Coordinates of C-alpha atoms in Angstrom, one line a residue:
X244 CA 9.7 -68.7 49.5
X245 CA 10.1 -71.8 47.7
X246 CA 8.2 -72.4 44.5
X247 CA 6.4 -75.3 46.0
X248 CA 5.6 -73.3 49.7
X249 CA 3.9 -71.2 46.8
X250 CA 2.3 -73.5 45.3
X251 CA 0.9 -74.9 48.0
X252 CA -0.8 -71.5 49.4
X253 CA -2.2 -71.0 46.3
X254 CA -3.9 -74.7 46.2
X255 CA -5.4 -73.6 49.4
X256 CA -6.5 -70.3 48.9
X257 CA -7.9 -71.6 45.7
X258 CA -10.3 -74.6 47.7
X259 CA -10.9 -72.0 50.4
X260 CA -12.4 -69.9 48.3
X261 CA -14.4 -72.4 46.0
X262 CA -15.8 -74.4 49.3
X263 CA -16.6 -70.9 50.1
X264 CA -18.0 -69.6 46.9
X265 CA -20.2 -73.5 46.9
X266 CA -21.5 -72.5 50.3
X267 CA -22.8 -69.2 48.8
X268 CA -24.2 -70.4 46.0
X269 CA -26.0 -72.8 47.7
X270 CA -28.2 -70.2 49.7
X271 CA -28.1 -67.5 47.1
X272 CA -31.0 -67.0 45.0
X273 CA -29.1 -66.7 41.7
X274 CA -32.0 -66.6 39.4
X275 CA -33.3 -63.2 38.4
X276 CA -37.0 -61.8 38.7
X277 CA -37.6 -59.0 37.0
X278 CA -39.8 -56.0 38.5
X279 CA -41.6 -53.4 36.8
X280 CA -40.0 -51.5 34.4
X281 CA -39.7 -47.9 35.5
X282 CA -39.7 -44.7 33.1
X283 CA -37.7 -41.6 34.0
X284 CA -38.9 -38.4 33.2
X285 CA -37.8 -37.7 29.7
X286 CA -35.5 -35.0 29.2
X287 CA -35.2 -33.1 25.5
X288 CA -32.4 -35.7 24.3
X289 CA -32.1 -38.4 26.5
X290 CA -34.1 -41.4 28.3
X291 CA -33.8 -43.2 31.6
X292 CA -35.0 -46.2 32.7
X293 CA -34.9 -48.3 35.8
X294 CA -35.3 -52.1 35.6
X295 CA -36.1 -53.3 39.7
X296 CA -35.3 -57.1 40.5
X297 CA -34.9 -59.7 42.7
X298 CA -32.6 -62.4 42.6
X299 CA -29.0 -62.5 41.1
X300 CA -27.3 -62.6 44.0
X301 CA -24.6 -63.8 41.2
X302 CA -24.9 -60.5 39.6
X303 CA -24.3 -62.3 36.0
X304 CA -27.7 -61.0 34.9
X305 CA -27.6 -58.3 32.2
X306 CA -29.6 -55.7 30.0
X307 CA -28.9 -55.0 26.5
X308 CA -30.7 -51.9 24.9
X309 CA -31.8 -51.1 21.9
X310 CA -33.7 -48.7 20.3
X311 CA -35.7 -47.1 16.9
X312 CA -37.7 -44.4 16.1
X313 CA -41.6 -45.4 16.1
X314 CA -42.0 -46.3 13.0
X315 CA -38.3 -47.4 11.9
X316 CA -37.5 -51.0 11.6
X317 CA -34.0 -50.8 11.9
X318 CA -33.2 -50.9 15.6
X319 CA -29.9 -49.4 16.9
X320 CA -27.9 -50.6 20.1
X321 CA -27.6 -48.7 23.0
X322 CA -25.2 -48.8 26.4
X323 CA -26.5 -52.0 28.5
X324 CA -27.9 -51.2 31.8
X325 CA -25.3 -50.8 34.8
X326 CA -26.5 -53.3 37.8
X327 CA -26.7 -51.9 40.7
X328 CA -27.1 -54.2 44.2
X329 CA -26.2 -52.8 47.6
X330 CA -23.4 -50.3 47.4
X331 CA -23.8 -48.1 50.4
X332 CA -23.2 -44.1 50.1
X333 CA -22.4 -42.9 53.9
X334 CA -21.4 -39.7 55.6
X335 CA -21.0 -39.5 59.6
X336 CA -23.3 -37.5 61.6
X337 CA -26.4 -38.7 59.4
X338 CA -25.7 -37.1 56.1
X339 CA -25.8 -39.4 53.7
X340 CA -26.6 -43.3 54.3
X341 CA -28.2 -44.5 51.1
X342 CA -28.1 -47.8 50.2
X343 CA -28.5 -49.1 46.1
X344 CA -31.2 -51.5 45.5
X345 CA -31.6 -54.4 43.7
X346 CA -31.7 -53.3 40.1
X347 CA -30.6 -51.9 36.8
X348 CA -30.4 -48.4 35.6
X349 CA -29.0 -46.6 32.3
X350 CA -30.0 -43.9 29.3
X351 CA -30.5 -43.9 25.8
X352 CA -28.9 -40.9 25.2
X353 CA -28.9 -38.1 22.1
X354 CA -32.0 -38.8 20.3
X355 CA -33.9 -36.1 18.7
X356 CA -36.1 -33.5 20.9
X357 CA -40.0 -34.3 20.4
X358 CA -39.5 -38.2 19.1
X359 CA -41.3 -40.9 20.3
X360 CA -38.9 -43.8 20.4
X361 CA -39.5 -47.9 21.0
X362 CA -36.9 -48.8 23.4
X363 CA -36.3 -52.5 23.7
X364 CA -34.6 -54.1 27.3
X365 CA -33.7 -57.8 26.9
X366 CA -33.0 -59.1 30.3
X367 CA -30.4 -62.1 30.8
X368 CA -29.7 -64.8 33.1
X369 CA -27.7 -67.9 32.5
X370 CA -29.0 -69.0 35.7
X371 CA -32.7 -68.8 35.1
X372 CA -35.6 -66.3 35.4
X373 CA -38.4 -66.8 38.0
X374 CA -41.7 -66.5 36.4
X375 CA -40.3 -67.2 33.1
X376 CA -39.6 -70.6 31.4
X377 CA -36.3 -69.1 29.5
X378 CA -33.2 -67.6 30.6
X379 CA -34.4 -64.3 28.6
X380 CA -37.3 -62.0 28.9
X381 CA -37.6 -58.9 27.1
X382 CA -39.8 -55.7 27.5
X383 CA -40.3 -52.9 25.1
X384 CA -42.0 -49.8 25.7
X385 CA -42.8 -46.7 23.8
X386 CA -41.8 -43.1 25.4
X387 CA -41.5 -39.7 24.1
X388 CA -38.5 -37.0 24.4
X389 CA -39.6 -33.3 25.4
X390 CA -39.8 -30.3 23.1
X391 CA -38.1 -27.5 23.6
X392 CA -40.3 -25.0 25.8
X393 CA -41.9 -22.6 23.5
X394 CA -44.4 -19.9 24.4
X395 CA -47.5 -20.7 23.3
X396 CA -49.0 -19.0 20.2
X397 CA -52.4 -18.6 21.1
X398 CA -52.0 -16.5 24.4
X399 CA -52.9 -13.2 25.3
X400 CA -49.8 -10.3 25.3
X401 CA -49.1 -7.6 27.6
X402 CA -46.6 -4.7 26.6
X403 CA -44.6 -3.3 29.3
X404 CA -42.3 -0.5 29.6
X405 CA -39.5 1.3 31.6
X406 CA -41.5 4.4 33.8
X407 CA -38.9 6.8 32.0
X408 CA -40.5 6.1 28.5
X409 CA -42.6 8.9 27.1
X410 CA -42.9 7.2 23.1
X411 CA -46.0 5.2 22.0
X412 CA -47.1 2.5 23.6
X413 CA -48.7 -1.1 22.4
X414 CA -51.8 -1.4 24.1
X415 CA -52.4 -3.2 26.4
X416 CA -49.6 -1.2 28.1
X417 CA -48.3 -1.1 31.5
X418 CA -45.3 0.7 33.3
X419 CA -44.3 -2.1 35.3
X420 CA -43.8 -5.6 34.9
X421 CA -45.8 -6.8 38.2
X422 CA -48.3 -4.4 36.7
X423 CA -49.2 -6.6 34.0
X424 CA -48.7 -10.1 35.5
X425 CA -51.1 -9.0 38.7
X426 CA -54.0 -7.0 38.2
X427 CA -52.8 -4.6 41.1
X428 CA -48.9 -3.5 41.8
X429 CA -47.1 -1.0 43.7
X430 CA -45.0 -0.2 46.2
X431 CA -46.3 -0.3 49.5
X432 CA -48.4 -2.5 52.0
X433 CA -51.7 -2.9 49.5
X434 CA -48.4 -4.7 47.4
X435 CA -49.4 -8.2 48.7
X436 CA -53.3 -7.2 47.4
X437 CA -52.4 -8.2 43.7
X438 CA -53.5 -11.5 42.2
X439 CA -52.2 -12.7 38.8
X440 CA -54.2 -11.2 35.7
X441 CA -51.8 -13.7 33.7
X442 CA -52.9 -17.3 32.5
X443 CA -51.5 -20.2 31.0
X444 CA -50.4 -19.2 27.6
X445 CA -49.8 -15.4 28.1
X446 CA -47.0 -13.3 26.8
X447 CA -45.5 -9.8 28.6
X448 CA -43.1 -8.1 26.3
X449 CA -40.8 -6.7 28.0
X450 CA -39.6 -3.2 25.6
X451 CA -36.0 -1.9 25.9
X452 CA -35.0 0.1 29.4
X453 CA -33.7 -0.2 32.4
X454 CA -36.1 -1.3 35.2
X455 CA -34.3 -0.4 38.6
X456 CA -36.1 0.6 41.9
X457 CA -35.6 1.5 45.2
X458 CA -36.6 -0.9 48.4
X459 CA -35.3 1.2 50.8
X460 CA -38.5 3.7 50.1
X461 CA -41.9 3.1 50.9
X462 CA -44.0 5.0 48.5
X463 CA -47.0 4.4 45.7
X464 CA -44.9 5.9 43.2
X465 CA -44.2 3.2 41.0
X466 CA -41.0 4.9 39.5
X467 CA -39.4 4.6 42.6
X468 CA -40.7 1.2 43.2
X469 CA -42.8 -1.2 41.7
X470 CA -41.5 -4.6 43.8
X471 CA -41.6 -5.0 47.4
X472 CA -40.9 -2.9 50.3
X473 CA -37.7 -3.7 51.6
X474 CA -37.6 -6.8 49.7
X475 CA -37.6 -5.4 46.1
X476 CA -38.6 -8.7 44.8
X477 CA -40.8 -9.6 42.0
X478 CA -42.9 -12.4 43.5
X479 CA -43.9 -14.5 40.7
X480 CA -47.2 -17.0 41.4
X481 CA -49.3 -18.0 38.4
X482 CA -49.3 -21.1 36.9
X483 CA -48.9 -22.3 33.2
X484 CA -48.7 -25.7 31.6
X485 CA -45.9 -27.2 29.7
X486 CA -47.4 -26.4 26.2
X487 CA -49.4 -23.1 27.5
X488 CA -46.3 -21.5 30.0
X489 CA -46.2 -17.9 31.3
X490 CA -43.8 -15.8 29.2
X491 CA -42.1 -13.1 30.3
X492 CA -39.7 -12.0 27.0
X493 CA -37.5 -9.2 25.8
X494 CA -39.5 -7.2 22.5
X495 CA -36.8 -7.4 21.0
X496 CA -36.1 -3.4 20.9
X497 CA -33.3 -3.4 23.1
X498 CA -31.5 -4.7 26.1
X499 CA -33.8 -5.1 29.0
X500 CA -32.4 -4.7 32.3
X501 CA -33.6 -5.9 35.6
X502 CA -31.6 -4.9 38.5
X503 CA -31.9 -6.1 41.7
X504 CA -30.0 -2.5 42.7
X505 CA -28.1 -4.6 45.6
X506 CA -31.0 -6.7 47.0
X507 CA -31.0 -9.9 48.1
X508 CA -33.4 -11.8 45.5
X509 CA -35.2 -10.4 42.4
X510 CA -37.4 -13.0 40.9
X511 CA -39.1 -15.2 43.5
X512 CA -40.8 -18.0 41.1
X513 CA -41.3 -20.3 43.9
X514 CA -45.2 -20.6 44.3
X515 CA -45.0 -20.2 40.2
X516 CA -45.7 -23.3 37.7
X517 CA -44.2 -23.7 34.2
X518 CA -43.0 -20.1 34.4
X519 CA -40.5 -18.9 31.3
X520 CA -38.0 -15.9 30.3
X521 CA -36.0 -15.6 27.7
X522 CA -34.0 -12.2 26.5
X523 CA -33.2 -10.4 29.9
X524 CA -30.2 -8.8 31.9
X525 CA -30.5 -9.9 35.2
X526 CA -28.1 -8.0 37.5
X527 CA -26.9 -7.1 40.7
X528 CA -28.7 -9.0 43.1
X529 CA -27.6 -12.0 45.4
X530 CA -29.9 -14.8 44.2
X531 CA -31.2 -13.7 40.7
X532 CA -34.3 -16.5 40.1
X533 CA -34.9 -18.4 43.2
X534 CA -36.9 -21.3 42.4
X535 CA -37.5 -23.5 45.7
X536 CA -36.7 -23.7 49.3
X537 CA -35.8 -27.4 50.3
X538 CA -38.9 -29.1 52.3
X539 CA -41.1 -25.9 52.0
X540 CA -42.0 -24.9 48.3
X541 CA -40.8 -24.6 44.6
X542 CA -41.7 -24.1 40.8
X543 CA -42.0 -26.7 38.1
X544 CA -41.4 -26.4 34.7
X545 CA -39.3 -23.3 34.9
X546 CA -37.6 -21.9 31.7
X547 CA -34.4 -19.0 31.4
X548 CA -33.2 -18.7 27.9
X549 CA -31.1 -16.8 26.2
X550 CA -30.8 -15.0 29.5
X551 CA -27.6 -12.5 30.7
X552 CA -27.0 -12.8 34.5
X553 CA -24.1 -10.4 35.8
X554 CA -22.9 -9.8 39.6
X555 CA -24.9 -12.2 41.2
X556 CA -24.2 -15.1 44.0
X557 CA -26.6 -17.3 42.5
X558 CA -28.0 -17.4 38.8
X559 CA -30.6 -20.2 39.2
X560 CA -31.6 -22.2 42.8
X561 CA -33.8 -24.5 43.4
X562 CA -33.3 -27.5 46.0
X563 CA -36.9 -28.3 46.8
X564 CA -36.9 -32.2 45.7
X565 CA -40.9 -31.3 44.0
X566 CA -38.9 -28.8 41.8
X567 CA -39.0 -30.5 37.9
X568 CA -38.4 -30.3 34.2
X569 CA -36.4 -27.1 34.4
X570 CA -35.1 -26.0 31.1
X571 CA -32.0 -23.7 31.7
X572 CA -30.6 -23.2 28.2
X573 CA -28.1 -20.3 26.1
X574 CA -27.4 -18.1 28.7
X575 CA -24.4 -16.2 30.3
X576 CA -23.3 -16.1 33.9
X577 CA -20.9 -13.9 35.3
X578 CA -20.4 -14.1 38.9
X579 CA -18.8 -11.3 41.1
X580 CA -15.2 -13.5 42.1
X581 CA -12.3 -12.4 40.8
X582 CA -12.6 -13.1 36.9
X583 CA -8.4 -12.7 36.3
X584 CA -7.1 -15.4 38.8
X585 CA -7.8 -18.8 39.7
X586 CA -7.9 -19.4 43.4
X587 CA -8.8 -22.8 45.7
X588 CA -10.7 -22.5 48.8
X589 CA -8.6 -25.3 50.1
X590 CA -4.9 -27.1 50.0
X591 CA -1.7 -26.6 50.8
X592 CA -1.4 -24.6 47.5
X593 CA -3.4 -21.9 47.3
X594 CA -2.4 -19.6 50.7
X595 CA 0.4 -19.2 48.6
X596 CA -1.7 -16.9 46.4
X597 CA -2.3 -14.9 49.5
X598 CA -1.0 -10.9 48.6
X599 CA -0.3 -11.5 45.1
X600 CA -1.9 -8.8 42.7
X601 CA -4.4 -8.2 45.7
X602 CA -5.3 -11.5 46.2
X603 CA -6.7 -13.2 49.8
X604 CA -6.6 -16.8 51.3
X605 CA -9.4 -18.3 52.1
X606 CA -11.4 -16.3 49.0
X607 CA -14.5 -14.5 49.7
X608 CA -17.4 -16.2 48.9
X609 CA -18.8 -13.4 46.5
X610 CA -20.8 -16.0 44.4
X611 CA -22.0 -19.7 45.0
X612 CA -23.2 -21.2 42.1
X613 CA -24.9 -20.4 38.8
X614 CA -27.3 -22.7 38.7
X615 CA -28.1 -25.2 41.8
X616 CA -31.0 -27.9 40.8
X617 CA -32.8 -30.6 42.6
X618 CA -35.2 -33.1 41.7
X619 CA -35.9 -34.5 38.0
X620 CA -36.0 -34.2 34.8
X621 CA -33.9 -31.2 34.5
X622 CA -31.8 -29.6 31.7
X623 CA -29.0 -27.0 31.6
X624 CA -27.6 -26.4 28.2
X625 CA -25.3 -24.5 26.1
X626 CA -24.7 -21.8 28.5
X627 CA -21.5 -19.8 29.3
X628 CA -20.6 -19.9 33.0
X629 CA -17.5 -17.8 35.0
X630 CA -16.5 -16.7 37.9
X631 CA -18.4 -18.5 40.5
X632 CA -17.6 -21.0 43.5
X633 CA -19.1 -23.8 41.6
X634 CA -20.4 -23.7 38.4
X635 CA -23.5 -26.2 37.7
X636 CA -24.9 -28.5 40.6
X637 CA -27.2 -30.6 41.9
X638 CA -28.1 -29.9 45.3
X639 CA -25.9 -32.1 47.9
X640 CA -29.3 -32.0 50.0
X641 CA -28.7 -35.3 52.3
X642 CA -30.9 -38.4 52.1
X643 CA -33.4 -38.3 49.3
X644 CA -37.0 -37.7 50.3
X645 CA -39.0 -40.8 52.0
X646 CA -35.4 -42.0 53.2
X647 CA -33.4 -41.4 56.8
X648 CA -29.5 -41.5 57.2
X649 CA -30.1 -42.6 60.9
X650 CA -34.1 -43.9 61.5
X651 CA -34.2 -45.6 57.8
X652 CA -35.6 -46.6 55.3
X653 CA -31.9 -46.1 54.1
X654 CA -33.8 -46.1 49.7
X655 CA -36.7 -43.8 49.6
X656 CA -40.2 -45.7 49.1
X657 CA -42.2 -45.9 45.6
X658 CA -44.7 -43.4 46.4
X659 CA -41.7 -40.9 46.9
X660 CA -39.9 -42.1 43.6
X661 CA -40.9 -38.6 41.7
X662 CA -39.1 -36.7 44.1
X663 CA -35.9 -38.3 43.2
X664 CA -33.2 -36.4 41.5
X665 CA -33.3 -38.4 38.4
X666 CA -33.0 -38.0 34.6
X667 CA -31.0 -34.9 34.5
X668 CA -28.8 -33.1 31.6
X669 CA -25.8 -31.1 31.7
X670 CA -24.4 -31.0 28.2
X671 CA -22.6 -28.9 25.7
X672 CA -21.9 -25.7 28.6
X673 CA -18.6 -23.8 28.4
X674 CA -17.2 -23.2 32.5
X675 CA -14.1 -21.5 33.6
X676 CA -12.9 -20.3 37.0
X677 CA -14.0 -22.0 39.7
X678 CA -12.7 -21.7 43.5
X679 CA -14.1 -25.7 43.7
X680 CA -16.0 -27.3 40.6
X681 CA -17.0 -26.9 37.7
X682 CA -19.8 -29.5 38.0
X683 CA -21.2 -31.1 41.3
X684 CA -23.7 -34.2 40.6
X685 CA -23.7 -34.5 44.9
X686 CA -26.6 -36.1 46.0
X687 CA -28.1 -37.1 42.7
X688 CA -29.3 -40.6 42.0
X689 CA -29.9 -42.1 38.9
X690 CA -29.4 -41.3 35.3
X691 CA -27.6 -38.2 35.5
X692 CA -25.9 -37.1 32.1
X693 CA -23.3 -34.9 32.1
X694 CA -22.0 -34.3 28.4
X695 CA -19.4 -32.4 26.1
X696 CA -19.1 -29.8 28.3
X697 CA -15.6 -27.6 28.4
X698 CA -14.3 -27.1 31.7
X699 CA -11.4 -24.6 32.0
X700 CA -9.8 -23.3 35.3
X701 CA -11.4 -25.1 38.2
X702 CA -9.3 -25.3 41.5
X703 CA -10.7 -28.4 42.8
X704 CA -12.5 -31.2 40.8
X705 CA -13.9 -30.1 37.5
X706 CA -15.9 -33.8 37.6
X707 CA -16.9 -33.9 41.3
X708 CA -19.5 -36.8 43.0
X709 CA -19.3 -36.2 46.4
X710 CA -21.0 -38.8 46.7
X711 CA -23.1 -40.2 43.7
X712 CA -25.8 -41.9 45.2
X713 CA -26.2 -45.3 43.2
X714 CA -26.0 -44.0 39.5
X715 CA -25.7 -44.3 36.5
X716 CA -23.7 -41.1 36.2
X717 CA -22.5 -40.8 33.0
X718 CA -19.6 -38.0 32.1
X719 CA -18.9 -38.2 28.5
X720 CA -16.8 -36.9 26.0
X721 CA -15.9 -33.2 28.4
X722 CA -12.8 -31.7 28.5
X723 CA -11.3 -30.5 31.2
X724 CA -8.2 -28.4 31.3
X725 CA -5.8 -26.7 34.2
X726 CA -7.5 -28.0 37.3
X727 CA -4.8 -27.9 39.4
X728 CA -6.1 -29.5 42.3
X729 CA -7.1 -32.6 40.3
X730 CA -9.7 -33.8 38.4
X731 CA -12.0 -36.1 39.8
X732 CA -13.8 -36.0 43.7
X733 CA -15.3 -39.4 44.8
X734 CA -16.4 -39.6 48.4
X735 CA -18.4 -41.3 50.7
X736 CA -18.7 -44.6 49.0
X737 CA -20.3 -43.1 45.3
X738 CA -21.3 -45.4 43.6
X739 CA -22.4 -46.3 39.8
X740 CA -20.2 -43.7 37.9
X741 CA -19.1 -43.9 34.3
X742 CA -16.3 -41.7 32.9
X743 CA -16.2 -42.3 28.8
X744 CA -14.3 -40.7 26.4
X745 CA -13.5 -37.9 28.4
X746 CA -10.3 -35.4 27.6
X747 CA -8.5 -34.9 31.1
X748 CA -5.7 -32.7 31.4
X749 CA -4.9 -33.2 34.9
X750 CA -4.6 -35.9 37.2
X751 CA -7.0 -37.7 38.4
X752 CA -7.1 -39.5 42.2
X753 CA -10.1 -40.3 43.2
X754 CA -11.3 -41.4 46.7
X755 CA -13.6 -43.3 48.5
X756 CA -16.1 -45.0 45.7
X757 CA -17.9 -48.2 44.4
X758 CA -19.3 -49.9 40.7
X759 CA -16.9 -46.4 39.2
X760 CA -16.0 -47.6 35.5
X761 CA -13.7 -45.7 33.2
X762 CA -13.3 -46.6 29.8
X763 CA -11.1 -44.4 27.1
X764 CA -10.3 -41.3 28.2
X765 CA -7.2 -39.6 27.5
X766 CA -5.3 -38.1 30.8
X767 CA -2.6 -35.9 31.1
X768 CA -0.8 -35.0 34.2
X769 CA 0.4 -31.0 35.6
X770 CA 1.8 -32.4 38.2
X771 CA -1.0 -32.0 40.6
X772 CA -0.6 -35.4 42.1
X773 CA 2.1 -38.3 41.9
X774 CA 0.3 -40.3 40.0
X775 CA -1.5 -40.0 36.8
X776 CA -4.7 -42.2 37.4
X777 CA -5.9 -43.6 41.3
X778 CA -8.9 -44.6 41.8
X779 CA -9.4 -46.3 45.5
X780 CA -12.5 -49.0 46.1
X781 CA -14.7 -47.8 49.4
X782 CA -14.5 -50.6 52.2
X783 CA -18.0 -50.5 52.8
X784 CA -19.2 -52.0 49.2
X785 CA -17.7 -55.4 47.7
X786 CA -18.4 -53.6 44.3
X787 CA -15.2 -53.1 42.5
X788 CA -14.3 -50.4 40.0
X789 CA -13.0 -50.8 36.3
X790 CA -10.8 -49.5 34.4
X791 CA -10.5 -49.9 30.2
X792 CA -8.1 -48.4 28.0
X793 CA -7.4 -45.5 29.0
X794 CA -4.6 -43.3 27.8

């Protein structure tokens, strides 16, 4: 082709797509109206907001952030707002079919626990802003961060000890723990008969022992069992408040050990409010603390710290959307899958495995996850997790609540909005051996942070969003080593994801997505792919991904 032929096609395209981009214009609505500002629930170190509009068809509006300490005057900048406008997230057969709306979204992120903070959004237009006579409006607001749970000083405190011990006792004393939090316990039918004698603010002390029983007998004997027929689960109900929760706490004279002896779930906190443990083994049991039931029931306010969890299939579930403000923080999980090799549950690569020092392709699925979340405001912290199928997630669960992947609406409504899985933290956790991923943010929205974690040993997508549904997702500053079958799953159109900083030592080719942005992260290949770095843009969105000095 000739250099004029060139030139010529390029002259054309160029007053194509100007006529074109005049005829938008001219029935666009370019100017911006802002909505009402929306808060997130605040997490212990980070804030979200949500900044509704109409207008910009453009998208050249933006949102810088700033923020200060009440009482500062020195305000400090924060990451602007990502725009979000129409990027559609869509699986067949009426999974997923979520479409962004008009809007911004972002977090100030790592402030101080129990702050209250001024957080200033100035909104830009170069085009104009309806109901306002400049091209900038600005809003500031006032907000808080979250304490760390604590239990409460003032409360009443129950002693509880293992049926073998014969010592002294601190009154008041009881030989079992559902002995203490209900005014009746035992083993039989009359079981169902007790009604919490705990209130908001109380304390059980749990002493050193090991608190084992046996389901498969129906007796009144309490050393033989104190849960549930059959069942052998403690069925948790009572409700505390955030500053006044129900603890149930190690004495601090020993290990205390709660084993499930096989069953299939030991503490059932589903019907409970603002519930909290801190100090116990839980073992040997399928689903350890089983927090909600999607559509039917689940706790709020739930607290595990500084909790040991050993041969289970789940450490922590919840995916009822109501489910909130869980703090899941300095704990160890240990799941029951084979804790001296890595193996995939998919790929050409991994049947390969199959024989080798005993192992089997597909593997068993001996343990899901150790913690599985839906809904807002959640946190899971410093914990050590190994040995699981996937390691921290947020429930895939579909639509959101108050939205329909085939009937519509295809965004949930206002007045479900605190259903949403929102504002939630995943930061400074250490995570090896996975048969898929480390971390899952599937199915969450908006304002999820995932932070500094170390993720070693995951077969399949240490940083997976399958899909993100709008975002911001933000994955900063984690590392993420041998991950052989790549680092990064994008499906299904996610959209709104921002990779920062992050130390990848794999590579990364990344599917179906939409408004993705990377921006300095180091990556290293181990020859898990061809190429280093792919990212692919999904067909159904006309918002492009970015990509900013990387290494």
């Amino acid at each position: 082709m000739t250099t004029t032929a060139r030139s010529t096609i390029w002259l054309s395209f160029l007053c194509w797509f100007g006529l074109a981009g005049m005829a938008d214009a001219a029935g666009a609505a370019v100017k911006t109206k802002p909505g009402e500002l929306v808060i997130d629930p605040p997490t212990l170190i980070n804030l979200g907001f949500e900044w509704p509009i109409e207008g910009d068809d453009n998208r050249n509006a933006t949102v810088e952030v700033a923020y200060r300490r009440t009482g500062e005057s020195q305000w400090k900048p924060a990451l602007p707002l990502l725009r979000l406008q129409g990027e559609r997230i869509f699986q067949t057969e009426g999974v997923f079919d979520v479409i962004s709306p008009n809007m911004f979204a972002g977090s100030i992120l790592d402030l101080e626990p129990d702050t209250a903070y001024e957080a200033r959004f100035t909104m830009s237009d170069p085009d104009g802003l309806v109901g306002h006579s400049g091209k900038v409006v600005v809003k500031t607001v006032t907000v808080r961060t979250r304490p760390e749970p604590q239990p409460y000083s003032g409360g009443r405190v129950f002693h509880v000890y293992p049926p073998s011990y014969t010592g002294p006792k601190t009154e008041p004393a009881f030989d079992a723990l559902m002995c203490a939090y209900n005014y009746y316990c035992g083993g039989g039918d009359t079981v169902t008969a007790g009604r919490p004698r705990v209130k908001a603010g109380d304390v059980i002390l749990v002493h050193a022992g090991l608190y084992q029983y046996h389901r498969e007998y129906y007796t009144g004997d309490r050393k033989i069992n104190a849960t549930t027929p059959f069942e052998g689960t403690y069925y948790l109900t009572a409700r505390g408040t955030p500053d006044k929760p129900i603890v149930i706490k190690a004495a601090g004279d020993g290990e205390v050990i709660f084993d499930g002896n096989g069953n299939f779930n030991l503490f059932n906190v589903k019907a409970a409010g603002y519930n909290y443990f801190e100090g116990l083994t839980i073992r040997n049991t399928d689903i350890a603390i089983w927090a909600g039931t999607q559509f039917i029931a689940g706790s709020k306010g739930l607290t595990v710290k500084k909790c040991r969890f050993e041969n289970v299939a789940f450490g922590i579930f919840t995916n009822y959307a109501g489910s909130s403000n869980f703090y899941i923080a300095d704990n160890y999980f240990f799941g029951r899958d084979d804790s001296k090799h890595l193996l995939g549950w998919i790929g050409a690569f991994w049947p390969n495995s199959t024989g080798f020092e005993g192992q089997k392709f597909p593997p068993v699925l001996a343990s899901y996850t150790a913690v599985r979340l839906y809904g807002p405001g959640h946190v899971v912290a410093y914990n050590y997790v190994a040995d699981f199928h996937d390691g921290i997630d947020v429930e895939t669960y579909g639509n959101p609540d108050g939205s329909h992947a085939i009937d519509g609406p295809h965004y949930p409504p206002k007045e479900y909005w605190d259903r949403r899985p929102v504002s939630i933290d995943f930061y400074n956790n250490y995570m090896t051996n996975f048969h898929d991923n480390a971390f899952e943010i599937d199915g969450s929205m908006h304002n999820i942070r995932v932070m500094r974690n170390m993720m070693v040993n995951s077969a399949s997508h240490p940083f997976c969003n399958q899909p993100a549904i709008g975002g911001p997702v933000y994955w900063i500053r984690n590392i993420a080593y041998h991950a052989p079958g790549g680092s990064t799953r994008l499906t299904n159109g996610a959209a709104g994801v921002l990779f920062y900083n992050n130390t990848i030592l794999t590579e990364t080719s990344a599917g179906s997505s939409a408004n993705v942005h990377w921006r300095n992260n180091l990556i290293l290949g181990e020859n898990s792919a061809p190429a280093i770095f792919s990212v692919n843009t999904d067909r159904k969105s006309t918002r492009l991904n970015s990509s900013h000095a990387n290494i």
